Structures are given as C-alpha cells and as structure tokens.
Coordinates of C-alpha atoms in Angstrom, one line a residue:
Chain A
M1 CA 1.4 24.5 19.1
S2 CA 1.9 28.1 20.0
R3 CA 2.9 30.3 17.2
G4 CA 2.4 33.9 15.9
F5 CA 3.9 36.0 18.9
H6 CA 4.9 38.4 17.6
K7 CA 3.4 38.8 14.3
T8 CA 5.5 41.8 12.9
P9 CA 5.0 42.1 8.1
I10 CA 7.5 39.8 7.9
A11 CA 6.3 36.6 10.0
K12 CA 3.2 37.1 8.7
A13 CA 4.4 37.4 4.2
G14 CA 6.3 33.9 6.1
I15 CA 2.6 32.3 6.9
T16 CA 1.0 34.2 4.0
A17 CA 3.8 32.0 1.9
R18 CA 3.2 28.9 3.6
Q19 CA -0.3 28.8 3.3
L20 CA 0.6 29.1 -0.6
I21 CA 2.7 26.2 -0.6
L22 CA -0.2 24.3 1.1
I23 CA -3.1 26.0 -1.2
L24 CA -0.8 24.9 -4.4
F25 CA 0.1 21.4 -3.5
A26 CA -2.9 20.4 -2.5
A27 CA -4.8 21.8 -5.9
M28 CA -2.0 19.5 -7.8
A29 CA -2.7 16.5 -5.8
V30 CA -6.5 16.9 -6.2
V31 CA -6.7 18.3 -9.8
P32 CA -6.3 14.9 -11.7
G33 CA -9.5 13.6 -9.4
Y34 CA -11.2 16.7 -10.8
L35 CA -10.6 16.1 -14.2
M36 CA -11.6 12.8 -13.8
I37 CA -14.9 13.4 -11.9
T38 CA -15.9 16.3 -14.7
A39 CA -14.3 14.3 -17.7
S40 CA -17.0 11.5 -16.9
L41 CA -20.0 14.0 -16.6
K42 CA -18.9 15.4 -20.5
T43 CA -19.7 14.2 -24.1
Q44 CA -16.2 13.6 -26.1
D45 CA -17.0 16.6 -27.7
D46 CA -17.4 19.1 -24.7
F47 CA -14.4 16.9 -23.5
L48 CA -12.0 17.3 -26.3
A49 CA -12.9 21.3 -26.5
H50 CA -13.4 22.3 -23.5
P51 CA -11.2 19.9 -20.8
W52 CA -10.7 21.8 -17.6
S53 CA -14.2 22.9 -17.4
I54 CA -16.9 22.5 -14.9
P55 CA -19.6 20.4 -16.9
M56 CA -22.3 22.6 -18.4
H57 CA -24.7 20.3 -19.3
P58 CA -23.9 16.8 -17.3
S59 CA -24.0 13.9 -19.3
L60 CA -24.4 10.2 -17.9
G61 CA -24.0 8.5 -20.9
G62 CA -20.2 7.7 -19.8
Y63 CA -21.7 5.8 -17.2
K64 CA -24.4 4.6 -19.6
A65 CA -21.6 3.0 -21.5
A66 CA -19.4 1.6 -18.8
W67 CA -22.0 0.3 -17.1
N68 CA -23.5 -2.1 -19.8
D69 CA -19.9 -3.1 -20.4
Q70 CA -18.7 -5.4 -17.6
F71 CA -18.3 -3.0 -14.2
P72 CA -21.2 -5.1 -12.9
R73 CA -19.4 -8.0 -13.0
W74 CA -15.7 -7.3 -11.9
F75 CA -17.3 -5.2 -9.2
T76 CA -19.3 -8.1 -7.7
N77 CA -16.1 -10.4 -8.6
S78 CA -13.8 -7.9 -6.5
L79 CA -16.0 -7.7 -4.0
I80 CA -16.1 -11.4 -3.2
V81 CA -12.6 -11.9 -3.9
T82 CA -12.0 -9.1 -1.8
S83 CA -14.6 -9.7 0.8
A84 CA -13.5 -13.4 1.6
S85 CA -9.2 -12.8 1.5
V86 CA -9.7 -10.2 4.4
G87 CA -12.0 -12.0 6.2
L88 CA -10.2 -15.0 6.6
T89 CA -6.7 -13.0 7.2
V90 CA -8.5 -11.4 9.8
A91 CA -9.7 -14.6 11.6
I92 CA -6.8 -16.8 11.1
A93 CA -4.2 -13.6 12.1
A94 CA -5.9 -13.0 15.2
I95 CA -6.0 -16.4 16.4
A96 CA -2.1 -16.5 15.6
A97 CA -2.0 -13.3 17.2
W98 CA -3.1 -14.6 20.4
G99 CA -0.6 -17.6 19.8
F100 CA 2.0 -15.2 19.8
A101 CA 1.4 -12.6 22.3
H102 CA -0.4 -15.3 25.2
W103 CA 3.0 -17.4 25.5
Q104 CA 6.3 -17.3 26.0
W105 CA 7.6 -19.5 23.3
R106 CA 11.5 -19.8 22.3
G107 CA 11.8 -18.6 19.1
R108 CA 9.0 -16.8 19.1
E109 CA 11.0 -13.4 18.6
S110 CA 12.5 -14.4 15.3
V111 CA 9.8 -15.7 13.9
L112 CA 8.1 -12.2 14.7
G113 CA 11.5 -11.2 13.2
V114 CA 10.9 -13.1 10.0
L115 CA 7.2 -12.1 10.0
V116 CA 8.4 -8.1 9.8
S117 CA 11.2 -9.1 7.2
L118 CA 8.2 -10.8 4.9
M119 CA 5.9 -7.7 4.7
V120 CA 8.3 -6.3 2.3
V121 CA 8.8 -9.4 -0.1
P122 CA 7.8 -8.6 -3.7
P123 CA 4.6 -10.4 -4.6
V124 CA 6.6 -10.8 -8.1
V125 CA 8.8 -12.8 -6.7
L126 CA 6.6 -15.7 -5.6
L127 CA 4.3 -15.3 -8.3
I128 CA 5.9 -18.0 -10.7
P129 CA 5.9 -20.8 -8.7
L130 CA 2.8 -20.1 -7.0
F131 CA 1.1 -19.6 -10.2
Q132 CA 2.8 -23.3 -11.3
F133 CA 0.8 -24.3 -8.2
G134 CA -2.8 -23.4 -9.0
A135 CA -2.3 -24.3 -13.2
K136 CA -1.0 -28.3 -11.6
L137 CA -4.0 -28.2 -9.4
G138 CA -6.1 -26.4 -12.3
W139 CA -7.5 -23.8 -9.9
I140 CA -6.2 -20.9 -12.6
S141 CA -9.1 -18.4 -13.1
T142 CA -10.8 -20.0 -9.5
F143 CA -11.9 -17.4 -6.8
R144 CA -10.2 -20.1 -4.5
I145 CA -6.1 -19.6 -5.4
L146 CA -6.2 -15.6 -6.0
I147 CA -7.7 -15.7 -1.9
M148 CA -5.4 -18.0 -0.7
V149 CA -2.8 -16.3 -2.4
Y150 CA -4.1 -12.9 -0.8
V151 CA -4.3 -14.7 2.7
G152 CA -0.6 -15.7 2.7
L153 CA 0.7 -12.1 1.9
M154 CA -1.6 -10.1 4.3
L155 CA -1.2 -12.2 7.0
P156 CA 2.8 -11.1 8.1
F157 CA 1.9 -7.9 8.6
S158 CA -1.6 -8.7 10.0
I159 CA -0.3 -10.9 12.4
Y160 CA 2.6 -8.6 13.2
L161 CA -0.2 -5.3 14.0
L162 CA -2.7 -7.6 16.0
T163 CA 0.5 -9.3 18.6
N164 CA 1.4 -5.8 19.2
F165 CA -2.0 -5.2 20.5
F166 CA -2.5 -8.3 22.2
K167 CA 0.8 -7.7 24.5
A168 CA 0.0 -4.5 25.4
I169 CA -3.8 -6.4 27.4
P170 CA -2.9 -5.9 30.7
R171 CA -1.8 -9.4 32.1
S172 CA -3.6 -9.0 34.8
I173 CA -6.9 -9.4 33.5
I174 CA -6.1 -12.9 31.2
E175 CA -5.2 -14.2 34.6
A176 CA -8.0 -13.6 36.8
A177 CA -10.2 -14.8 33.6
Q178 CA -7.8 -18.1 34.0
I179 CA -8.1 -18.3 37.8
D180 CA -12.0 -18.2 37.4
G181 CA -11.2 -21.8 35.2
A182 CA -11.4 -20.1 31.6
S183 CA -9.9 -21.8 28.9
D184 CA -7.5 -20.4 26.3
L185 CA -10.1 -20.5 23.6
R186 CA -12.8 -18.8 25.9
T187 CA -10.2 -16.1 27.7
F188 CA -9.6 -15.5 24.0
R189 CA -13.3 -15.1 23.2
S190 CA -14.8 -13.5 26.1
I191 CA -12.1 -11.1 26.8
V192 CA -9.4 -10.3 24.2
L193 CA -11.6 -9.9 21.0
P194 CA -14.4 -7.8 22.6
L195 CA -11.3 -5.5 23.9
S196 CA -9.7 -5.7 20.3
G197 CA -12.4 -3.7 18.2
P198 CA -10.1 -0.7 16.8
P199 CA -7.1 -2.6 15.7
L200 CA -9.6 -5.1 14.0
I201 CA -11.3 -2.5 12.5
T202 CA -7.9 -0.7 11.4
L203 CA -6.7 -3.5 10.5
T204 CA -9.8 -4.9 8.2
V205 CA -9.9 -1.2 6.1
V206 CA -6.3 -1.8 5.3
N207 CA -6.3 -5.0 3.9
L208 CA -9.4 -4.1 2.3
L209 CA -8.0 -1.5 0.2
W210 CA -4.9 -4.1 -0.3
A211 CA -7.3 -6.6 -1.7
W212 CA -9.3 -4.4 -3.6
N213 CA -6.3 -2.1 -5.1
E214 CA -4.3 -5.5 -5.9
L215 CA -3.4 -6.0 -10.3
L216 CA -0.5 -8.3 -10.5
L217 CA -1.4 -11.4 -8.9
A218 CA -5.5 -11.3 -9.9
L219 CA -3.5 -10.4 -13.7
V220 CA -2.4 -13.6 -13.9
F221 CA -5.0 -16.0 -12.0
L222 CA -7.9 -14.8 -13.3
Q223 CA -7.3 -15.0 -17.0
S224 CA -10.6 -15.7 -17.9
D225 CA -13.5 -12.7 -19.0
E226 CA -15.9 -13.7 -16.2
K227 CA -13.3 -14.3 -13.2
K228 CA -12.0 -10.2 -13.4
T229 CA -11.5 -8.0 -10.7
L230 CA -12.3 -4.5 -10.8
M231 CA -8.6 -3.6 -11.4
V232 CA -8.0 -5.9 -14.3
G233 CA -11.2 -5.4 -15.5
I234 CA -10.1 -1.4 -15.9
T235 CA -6.6 -2.0 -17.0
G236 CA -8.1 -3.4 -20.2
F237 CA -10.8 -0.9 -20.4
Q238 CA -9.2 2.0 -21.5
N239 CA -7.9 0.0 -24.8
R240 CA -11.3 -0.6 -25.6
Y241 CA -12.9 3.0 -25.3
S242 CA -9.8 5.3 -26.2
L243 CA -12.3 6.9 -28.3
S244 CA -14.8 7.8 -25.8
I245 CA -12.3 9.5 -22.4
P246 CA -16.0 9.9 -20.9
T247 CA -16.6 6.4 -20.7
I248 CA -13.1 5.8 -19.4
M249 CA -13.4 8.4 -16.8
A250 CA -16.8 7.1 -15.8
G251 CA -15.5 3.6 -15.2
M252 CA -12.3 4.9 -13.6
T253 CA -14.8 6.9 -10.7
I254 CA -17.1 3.7 -10.6
A255 CA -13.9 1.8 -9.4
T256 CA -12.8 4.7 -6.8
F257 CA -16.5 5.0 -5.4
P258 CA -16.4 2.1 -2.5
L259 CA -12.6 3.6 -1.9
L260 CA -13.6 6.5 -1.1
I261 CA -16.8 5.7 0.5
A262 CA -14.3 3.4 2.7
Y263 CA -12.1 6.2 3.5
L264 CA -14.9 8.8 4.8
F265 CA -16.5 6.6 7.5
G266 CA -12.8 4.8 8.3
Q267 CA -10.5 7.7 7.4
R268 CA -9.6 7.6 11.5
Y269 CA -8.5 3.8 11.3
F270 CA -7.2 4.1 7.9
V271 CA -4.9 6.7 9.3
A272 CA -4.0 4.7 12.5
G273 CA -3.2 1.7 10.1
L274 CA -0.8 3.0 7.7
T275 CA 0.9 4.6 10.4
S276 CA 0.9 1.4 12.6
G277 CA 3.9 0.2 10.8
A278 CA 6.2 2.4 11.1
V279 CA 8.6 3.2 14.0
K280 CA 7.5 4.8 17.4
G281 CA 11.1 7.0 17.7
E282 CA 13.5 6.1 20.7
Chain B
M1 CA -9.5 0.6 28.7
T2 CA -9.4 -0.2 32.4
S3 CA -12.7 1.0 32.5
A4 CA -13.9 -1.7 29.7
V5 CA -12.3 -4.1 31.8
T6 CA -13.4 -4.0 35.0
T7 CA -17.3 -4.3 33.4
A8 CA -16.2 -6.9 31.7
Y9 CA -14.9 -9.2 33.8
P10 CA -17.9 -9.7 36.7
V11 CA -20.2 -10.2 33.0
T12 CA -18.4 -12.9 32.1
A13 CA -16.7 -14.7 35.0
P14 CA -19.5 -16.5 35.8
E15 CA -20.2 -17.5 32.7
L16 CA -16.6 -19.2 32.6
S17 CA -17.6 -21.1 35.5
G18 CA -20.0 -24.4 34.3
A19 CA -18.8 -25.9 31.3
A20 CA -15.4 -24.4 31.0
R21 CA -14.1 -25.2 35.1
G22 CA -14.0 -28.8 33.9
R23 CA -12.4 -29.5 31.1
R24 CA -9.7 -26.9 30.9
R25 CA -8.4 -27.7 27.3
N26 CA -5.2 -25.6 27.1
F27 CA -2.6 -27.2 24.1
G28 CA -0.2 -25.0 24.2
P29 CA 0.3 -21.6 21.3
W30 CA 0.7 -24.4 18.9
P31 CA -3.0 -24.8 18.0
W32 CA -3.8 -21.1 17.9
I33 CA -0.2 -20.2 15.4
L34 CA -1.1 -23.5 13.0
P35 CA -3.6 -22.1 10.8
A36 CA -1.4 -19.1 9.9
G37 CA 1.8 -20.9 9.9
I38 CA 0.6 -23.3 7.4
G39 CA -0.6 -20.4 4.6
I40 CA 3.0 -18.0 5.4
L41 CA 4.7 -21.4 4.8
F42 CA 2.9 -21.9 1.9
V43 CA 2.5 -18.4 -0.1
F44 CA 6.4 -17.7 1.2
G45 CA 8.4 -20.2 2.0
Y46 CA 7.1 -23.3 -0.8
S47 CA 7.7 -20.2 -3.1
L48 CA 11.0 -19.4 -2.1
V49 CA 12.1 -22.9 -2.5
D50 CA 10.8 -23.7 -5.6
L51 CA 11.8 -20.1 -7.1
L52 CA 15.5 -21.1 -5.7
Q53 CA 15.2 -24.2 -7.2
Q54 CA 13.9 -23.3 -10.7
S55 CA 16.6 -20.9 -10.7
F56 CA 19.2 -23.4 -11.5
K57 CA 17.3 -25.8 -13.7
Y58 CA 15.9 -25.7 -17.7
R59 CA 13.0 -28.0 -18.7
G60 CA 13.7 -29.9 -15.1
A61 CA 17.3 -30.3 -15.5
W62 CA 20.3 -29.0 -13.2
V63 CA 21.9 -26.2 -15.3
G64 CA 24.3 -24.3 -12.5
L65 CA 25.1 -21.1 -13.2
D66 CA 23.6 -20.2 -16.6
N67 CA 20.6 -18.9 -16.4
F68 CA 21.6 -15.8 -14.4
R69 CA 24.2 -16.0 -17.0
L70 CA 21.7 -15.6 -20.0
V71 CA 19.5 -13.3 -17.3
V72 CA 22.2 -10.8 -16.4
T73 CA 24.2 -10.1 -20.0
D74 CA 20.5 -9.3 -21.8
P75 CA 20.3 -6.1 -22.8
L76 CA 16.8 -5.7 -21.4
F77 CA 17.1 -6.9 -18.0
Q78 CA 20.1 -4.5 -17.8
T79 CA 17.9 -1.8 -18.7
A80 CA 15.0 -2.6 -16.5
I81 CA 18.0 -3.0 -13.0
F82 CA 19.1 0.4 -14.4
H83 CA 16.1 2.5 -14.1
N84 CA 14.8 0.7 -11.1
A85 CA 17.9 2.4 -10.0
L86 CA 17.2 5.7 -11.8
L87 CA 13.7 5.5 -10.1
L88 CA 15.8 5.5 -6.6
F89 CA 16.7 9.2 -6.8
T90 CA 12.7 9.8 -6.1
V91 CA 13.2 8.8 -2.8
P92 CA 15.4 11.8 -1.6
I93 CA 12.9 14.1 -3.4
L94 CA 9.9 11.9 -1.7
V95 CA 11.1 12.9 1.7
A96 CA 11.6 16.9 1.7
L97 CA 8.8 17.0 -0.2
A98 CA 6.9 14.9 2.9
L99 CA 8.7 16.4 5.1
L100 CA 7.7 19.8 3.8
F101 CA 4.4 19.5 3.7
A102 CA 3.9 17.6 7.3
I103 CA 5.8 20.4 8.4
L104 CA 3.6 23.0 7.2
L105 CA 0.8 21.1 7.7
F106 CA 1.5 21.0 10.9
E107 CA 2.1 24.7 11.6
T108 CA -0.9 25.8 10.1
R109 CA -4.2 26.0 12.0
R110 CA -6.4 27.4 9.6
G111 CA -7.9 24.4 7.2
M112 CA -5.6 21.9 8.0
R113 CA -7.8 18.9 7.8
F114 CA -8.9 19.7 4.5
Y115 CA -5.3 20.6 3.4
Q116 CA -4.4 17.0 5.0
S117 CA -7.2 15.2 2.6
A118 CA -6.6 16.5 0.2
V119 CA -2.3 15.8 -0.3
F120 CA -3.6 12.2 1.3
L121 CA -6.2 11.5 -1.8
P122 CA -4.0 10.2 -4.1
Y123 CA -2.5 8.0 -1.8
L124 CA -6.3 6.5 -1.4
L125 CA -6.5 6.4 -5.2
P126 CA -5.9 2.5 -6.7
I127 CA -2.7 2.6 -9.2
P128 CA -4.6 1.4 -11.7
V129 CA -7.3 4.1 -11.6
V130 CA -4.4 6.4 -11.2
G131 CA -2.8 5.0 -14.2
V132 CA -5.3 5.4 -16.7
V133 CA -5.8 8.9 -15.6
F134 CA -2.4 10.4 -16.0
G135 CA -2.2 8.5 -19.4
Q136 CA -5.2 9.6 -20.6
L137 CA -4.5 13.4 -19.7
L138 CA -1.0 12.8 -20.6
Q139 CA -1.3 12.1 -24.2
L140 CA 0.3 14.4 -26.6
N141 CA -3.2 16.4 -27.5
G142 CA -4.5 15.4 -23.5
A143 CA -6.0 17.5 -21.1
L144 CA -3.0 18.7 -19.7
N145 CA -0.9 19.9 -22.6
S146 CA -4.2 21.8 -24.0
G147 CA -4.1 23.9 -21.1
L148 CA -0.5 24.2 -21.0
R149 CA -1.5 25.9 -24.7
A150 CA -4.6 27.5 -23.5
L151 CA -2.1 29.1 -21.3
G152 CA 1.0 30.4 -24.0
L153 CA 3.0 27.7 -23.1
Q154 CA 3.6 25.2 -25.4
S155 CA 7.0 25.3 -24.6
F156 CA 6.3 23.0 -22.3
A157 CA 3.2 20.7 -23.8
L158 CA 5.7 17.5 -24.1
D159 CA 5.0 14.0 -25.1
W160 CA 4.7 13.2 -21.8
L161 CA 4.4 9.4 -21.6
G162 CA 5.4 8.9 -25.7
D163 CA 8.8 10.4 -26.2
P164 CA 11.1 7.7 -24.6
N165 CA 13.8 10.6 -22.9
Q166 CA 10.8 11.8 -21.3
A167 CA 8.7 8.9 -20.2
L168 CA 10.8 7.1 -17.2
V169 CA 11.0 11.5 -15.7
T170 CA 7.2 11.6 -16.4
M171 CA 6.4 8.2 -14.7
S172 CA 8.8 9.4 -11.5
A173 CA 7.0 12.7 -11.0
I174 CA 3.5 10.0 -10.8
I175 CA 5.2 7.8 -8.2
I176 CA 6.2 10.8 -6.5
W177 CA 2.4 12.2 -6.8
K178 CA 0.9 9.4 -5.2
E179 CA 3.8 8.1 -2.8
V180 CA 4.3 11.6 -0.8
G181 CA 0.9 11.5 0.7
F182 CA 2.2 8.6 2.8
G183 CA 4.7 9.5 4.1
T184 CA 3.2 13.4 5.4
I185 CA 1.1 11.4 7.4
L186 CA 3.5 9.3 8.8
I187 CA 5.7 12.4 9.6
L188 CA 2.7 14.1 10.8
A189 CA 1.9 11.8 13.4
R190 CA 5.4 11.6 14.8
L191 CA 5.2 15.5 15.2
I192 CA 2.3 15.7 16.6
S193 CA 2.8 13.1 19.4
L194 CA 6.1 14.8 19.9
P195 CA 6.4 16.8 23.2
T196 CA 5.7 20.5 22.6
E197 CA 8.3 22.2 25.0
L198 CA 11.1 22.5 23.1
L199 CA 9.7 24.2 20.3
E200 CA 8.0 26.8 22.7
A201 CA 11.1 27.3 24.2
A202 CA 12.9 27.9 20.3
Q203 CA 10.3 30.2 20.1
I204 CA 10.4 32.5 22.8
D205 CA 13.9 32.4 22.2
G206 CA 13.4 34.0 19.0
A207 CA 14.1 31.0 16.9
G208 CA 12.9 31.2 13.4
F209 CA 11.0 28.7 11.1
F210 CA 14.2 27.2 9.8
K211 CA 16.3 27.2 12.6
K212 CA 14.0 26.2 14.8
H213 CA 12.9 22.8 12.5
L214 CA 16.5 22.2 11.3
K215 CA 17.4 22.3 15.4
I216 CA 14.8 21.0 17.0
T217 CA 12.0 19.0 14.8
L218 CA 14.4 17.2 12.1
P219 CA 17.0 15.6 14.9
Q220 CA 13.5 13.7 16.4
L221 CA 12.2 12.5 13.3
R222 CA 15.2 10.9 12.1
P223 CA 13.7 7.4 12.7
V224 CA 10.4 7.8 10.9
I225 CA 11.8 9.5 8.0
L226 CA 14.0 6.3 8.2
F227 CA 11.2 4.1 7.8
Y228 CA 9.4 6.1 5.0
A229 CA 12.8 6.2 3.4
I230 CA 13.4 2.6 3.4
N231 CA 10.0 2.0 2.7
E232 CA 9.8 3.8 -0.6
A233 CA 13.4 2.5 -1.5
I234 CA 11.5 -1.2 -1.4
V235 CA 9.1 0.8 -3.4
M236 CA 11.4 1.9 -6.3
V237 CA 13.1 -1.6 -6.8
S238 CA 10.2 -4.1 -6.4
W239 CA 6.7 -2.7 -6.5
V240 CA 6.4 -0.6 -9.2
F241 CA 4.9 -2.7 -11.6
N242 CA 1.2 -1.6 -11.3
Y243 CA 2.2 1.9 -13.1
V244 CA 4.1 0.7 -15.5
Y245 CA 2.2 -2.2 -16.1
V246 CA -1.4 0.1 -16.9
M247 CA 0.6 3.7 -18.3
T248 CA 2.5 1.4 -21.1
N249 CA 0.0 -1.2 -21.7
G250 CA 2.6 -3.7 -20.1
Q251 CA 4.8 -3.3 -22.6
G252 CA 7.0 -0.4 -20.3
G253 CA 7.1 1.6 -23.9
P254 CA 7.8 3.3 -25.7
G255 CA 10.7 1.4 -26.7
D256 CA 12.0 0.3 -23.1
A257 CA 12.3 3.6 -22.1
T258 CA 10.0 2.1 -18.8
M259 CA 11.0 -1.1 -18.7
V260 CA 11.4 -2.2 -14.9
S261 CA 12.4 -5.1 -13.6
E262 CA 9.2 -6.4 -11.8
L263 CA 8.1 -6.0 -15.6
Y264 CA 11.1 -8.2 -17.4
I265 CA 10.2 -11.1 -14.7
Y266 CA 6.4 -10.8 -15.9
R267 CA 7.1 -10.7 -19.5
S268 CA 9.3 -13.8 -19.6
A269 CA 7.4 -15.9 -17.4
F270 CA 3.8 -15.3 -18.7
Q271 CA 4.5 -14.1 -22.5
N272 CA 7.8 -15.7 -23.2
Q273 CA 7.4 -18.5 -22.0
A274 CA 10.6 -19.2 -20.0
P275 CA 9.9 -19.8 -16.1
E276 CA 13.6 -20.5 -15.9
L277 CA 14.6 -17.0 -16.8
A278 CA 12.3 -15.4 -14.9
A279 CA 12.7 -17.3 -11.7
A280 CA 16.6 -16.0 -12.0
A281 CA 16.1 -12.8 -12.8
A282 CA 13.3 -13.2 -9.0
V283 CA 16.2 -14.3 -7.4
L284 CA 18.1 -11.5 -8.3
L285 CA 15.8 -8.5 -7.6
L286 CA 14.9 -10.6 -4.1
I287 CA 18.8 -10.1 -4.0
S288 CA 18.6 -6.6 -4.2
T289 CA 16.2 -6.4 -2.0
L290 CA 17.6 -7.9 0.6
F291 CA 19.5 -5.3 1.2
F292 CA 16.9 -2.9 1.8
I293 CA 14.8 -5.3 3.9
V294 CA 17.3 -5.7 6.2
G295 CA 17.0 -2.0 6.6
F296 CA 13.6 -2.1 7.2
F297 CA 13.7 -4.9 10.0
K298 CA 16.6 -2.9 11.9
V299 CA 14.1 0.2 12.0
Q300 CA 11.2 -2.1 12.9
S301 CA 12.6 -4.5 15.6
R302 CA 14.4 -1.2 17.4
S303 CA 9.9 0.0 18.3
Q304 CA 7.5 -2.5 19.5
S305 CA 5.1 -1.4 17.7
G306 CA 3.8 1.9 15.6
V307 CA 2.5 5.3 16.4
L308 CA -0.8 3.5 16.4
D309 CA -1.3 3.2 20.2
E310 CA -2.1 6.6 21.9

C-alpha cells in the first residue's frame, strides 16, 4: 500500500473527502448502538425530553426492571441451547470432516457439493415437517428437539470448513504416523486435532453467534414461557414494556453483551470464519 | 505449521506403539461420516421429502396441484413474493456500498481498524435486537424524528414504519445497514490479499483514484463480489423473516406492506393451521431460491476454500 506520492492540493482534498465519508458512515453504523446504550441508562421522562443526549444522571432502573423480568431465565436457556448445539456440531463435524479429508471415496466430491448447496436452504422450508415430527414425539418445548435441529443445520457449513482445512494437512505427516502403527482414530486424535486449533475456534465462534441469534426455529419449537431463549423472549418483551423505553433498551443491551465480549476476544477468528465461506479468486 | 509438526511427531510416535500397533482397527471413512450423515439426512433429507409430499395432500389425501393453485392465486402470497422481489433491489446497493467502504478502508491508514470495527458492528448484532431498537427509534415520535424536528427538518420526519408506502423502504434501509458490514469485510479481506505491484505501477504512472480502482482492483474482485451478491440475493428472497417478524409484531404490517414469503409460510402453518398450504408455499420458495443456490454452488465450487487459510 503506497500512496501519497505527490500531495497536490487536489489529492489532499480527495483524502479529506474519503476520510469524511468514512467518518459519516462509521457514525451511521454506531448511532443506533449509542442510542440503545444511552437510552438504557435514562429514565423514561429523561429519554423523551432528550433522546440524543448523554445520560447526565445515569439510572439503572431499566436494567433492574429487565433483570427482574425473565431475563435471567432466558439467558440461561440460550446458554444451554447454544453451548449444547455448538459443542455437538463441532465434535460431529470434526469427525465427519476427517472421513471426507482422509479417504478418497467414490462420490465424495458430489457429496461435498450437496453440502455446499444445503448451506443456503432457508430454514423456513424445513420448519413444517420438523415441527410435526417434534409434535408427534411430544418434544415441543423441549431443548433436545431444538438442539437436534440446530446441529443438523450447522453441520453442512461446519463439515465444509473443516474438510478444507484437514485436506491441507500434509499427507506425509499422516502417513508417518500410520506407518508407525497408529490407527485412524489415533492419528485423528493425536495428530490432526492438535493441529486444528484455529479452524476449530473459528468454527465455534461462528456457530455460537448463529445459534445465539437464531429466532425462527426457537420461536416455533419453544412455546412454553420457561423454555424461551433470549431472542424469543426479547421480541415479546418490547410489547410489555412499550411505556418504558429505557427498560426495553436495557434488555437489548443485556442481550447484546455476550456477543460483544465474544467479538472483542475472538475478532480475528470471527472475521476468518465469515470470510472462509467465500471464494478465493481465480 | 511445519515446525509444529516436527515437534509433534517424535512426541506422539512412541505412544502409538503399544496398544495401537497390535490391533489396527481401520474401518474406512463410513463410521466417521455416519453421525453427521444421520443428522443431515434427518434435518434436510427427511424434511424436504416430507414437505414435498405434504404439498400435494390435504388431510392425508392426494389432491394434486390444488394446494399450489390456492397459494398462487392468494393475493397475500402474490404480495409477499412481490415484496421479496422488491427487496432484491437492495443487492446492487449493498454491493456498491460494500465496495466503496472496502476501498476507502483499504486506502486509509489512519484509523482503519476503528472504522473497520464500526462498519462491522451492525453485522454482529442479533437481528431481533436490531429490529427492536430500530422499531423504537423510528416511531412517529421516536428518537430519529425528534432529532430531525430539532434540526428544523420537519418535512423529513416520516412515519417510517407506520406508513404503508414507506414501511418496506425503511425495512430495506435497515437490512442494508445490517448487511453491508459483511460485504465490506469480505471485499477488504480480498483486497488485502491482492498483489500490490499492479496498483503501485498504476500509481507511478499517475493513474487517479477512480481509474486505478476501476481498471485494476475491480476486475480482480469479481469472484468475491459475485459471491457476496448471490449470498445477499438469497438473504432477500428467503432469510428476512427475523426483521419483519420483530419489527411488525409478526404481522407484516402495516396492512400487508411488509408481508414476505417466509412470514406467509409461518403464518399459514402456525396461525392459520393450514400446513398443506404452507408446504406448497415453501416448495415454491425453495424452487425460487434454487436458481440462486445453483449460482452459489457454482461460485463456491470454483475455489477450494475461502480467504481463511493465509
């Protein structure tokens, strides 16, 4: 990246203009978040009078109201569903990806191709049969049906990502281990997995975000009040507190908080995960 | 990677000898693939087959194409599909904006990381949270309008979500706001990985900002732009349920101003107790997505893996 060879006035003006555009768009990206957080710290009267100002007398009333509502329960439910489904997905996908990467079997490429296509099948299409299946078993409003469905939905992308990584492990290492008498399982456990830290973390972060934010399936499968996840909870929450915007915004801030933490710690992995679905170019 | 390997190998090798050597149990790939295969066959295979069957039945009896006929002639379904089609117009806007941000970020050294995080922030937020926050801010007397009025811009203070003529446009703007960060990150990642020689040569030759990027950068970004465009087209056709559901209380309102196909399916199945009609609508949705899915598959399979492995 070399630029600014000749800093003529026009070039300088161009640079300033670019900077201004960036500032403008960064502001637009951040403003709703700013309003969410500042409003969560105001009282209703304060918010209505000065919606844009910085809270001069921060009030935690909104947070108290939200936390005394059902937030702790929703939070726990989301935690259970998300951690169980992501844990299972990553484990199953890692095993399957090894089956794809280590052996050359007939039809392998076609199956991988099908997996890629499944990544973009809209969940709403699968919803009706899955719901009826769950209802037949009496599993509506249980976590296990939702976890099963989440795992199934996350598998295609997960297998695809890990297969590509495993394929890149040099064959010589694998063969060396196998000549020494290591079984396939042993090779996988002692050679492949220890080498796969970064992609496994990437996959975990991306899946965590997906499962934490998922609304449609959770809405349909978890109908009883005690089983609702955070995302289902907050969509109903806004109606009950329509007269207290600070409470609504406090609830939204609480719901976003885990993501911000995850993002701050795993930003690198997160960006890697998002771009890993994309093409490399020709 | 190689260094990790050479250290790992001697450490693990002696361990392998004892138990493992005698009984090498290798069953080939099938036991490895089986658990995932069951999961995927259940969630995708079973569901798609069952869905297809249901779309041709009513209360268990075969009715041929009747469900499809009912759905296609339902004005609400037509409206929903029309709205999904209108949402496709956000795709070129998204591509243009993402491209602009990515190139600007690429050219800016000062504060690049800050801007990058800022532009990316909306993509990270859960859609339900985005929906609720915007829903509150865009009320007729919400924060945005009171800000506009304070600035003397009364005429711009619209009823963003309450006016049927405005609601879908507002919804599109929110979707753009949320989705543009993904494209920016994708394109930026690709830009950074491009060889710089050509750009530098162009600069020495005195090529200006626009000429340089139009002639050199853009052609090299084609695959990633295509990937992003197809991805977003799929979003607009079949992944906008969350926005609409949260911002309109599951109604697609005002009136049917923001009704989309996913919401139509959801409501037919779970509120109107007509799963057969919902199944037919779902099959139609899947067919209309298929076009994009094929495109996605073609773009995807042309390359081995993503920008991930540097």
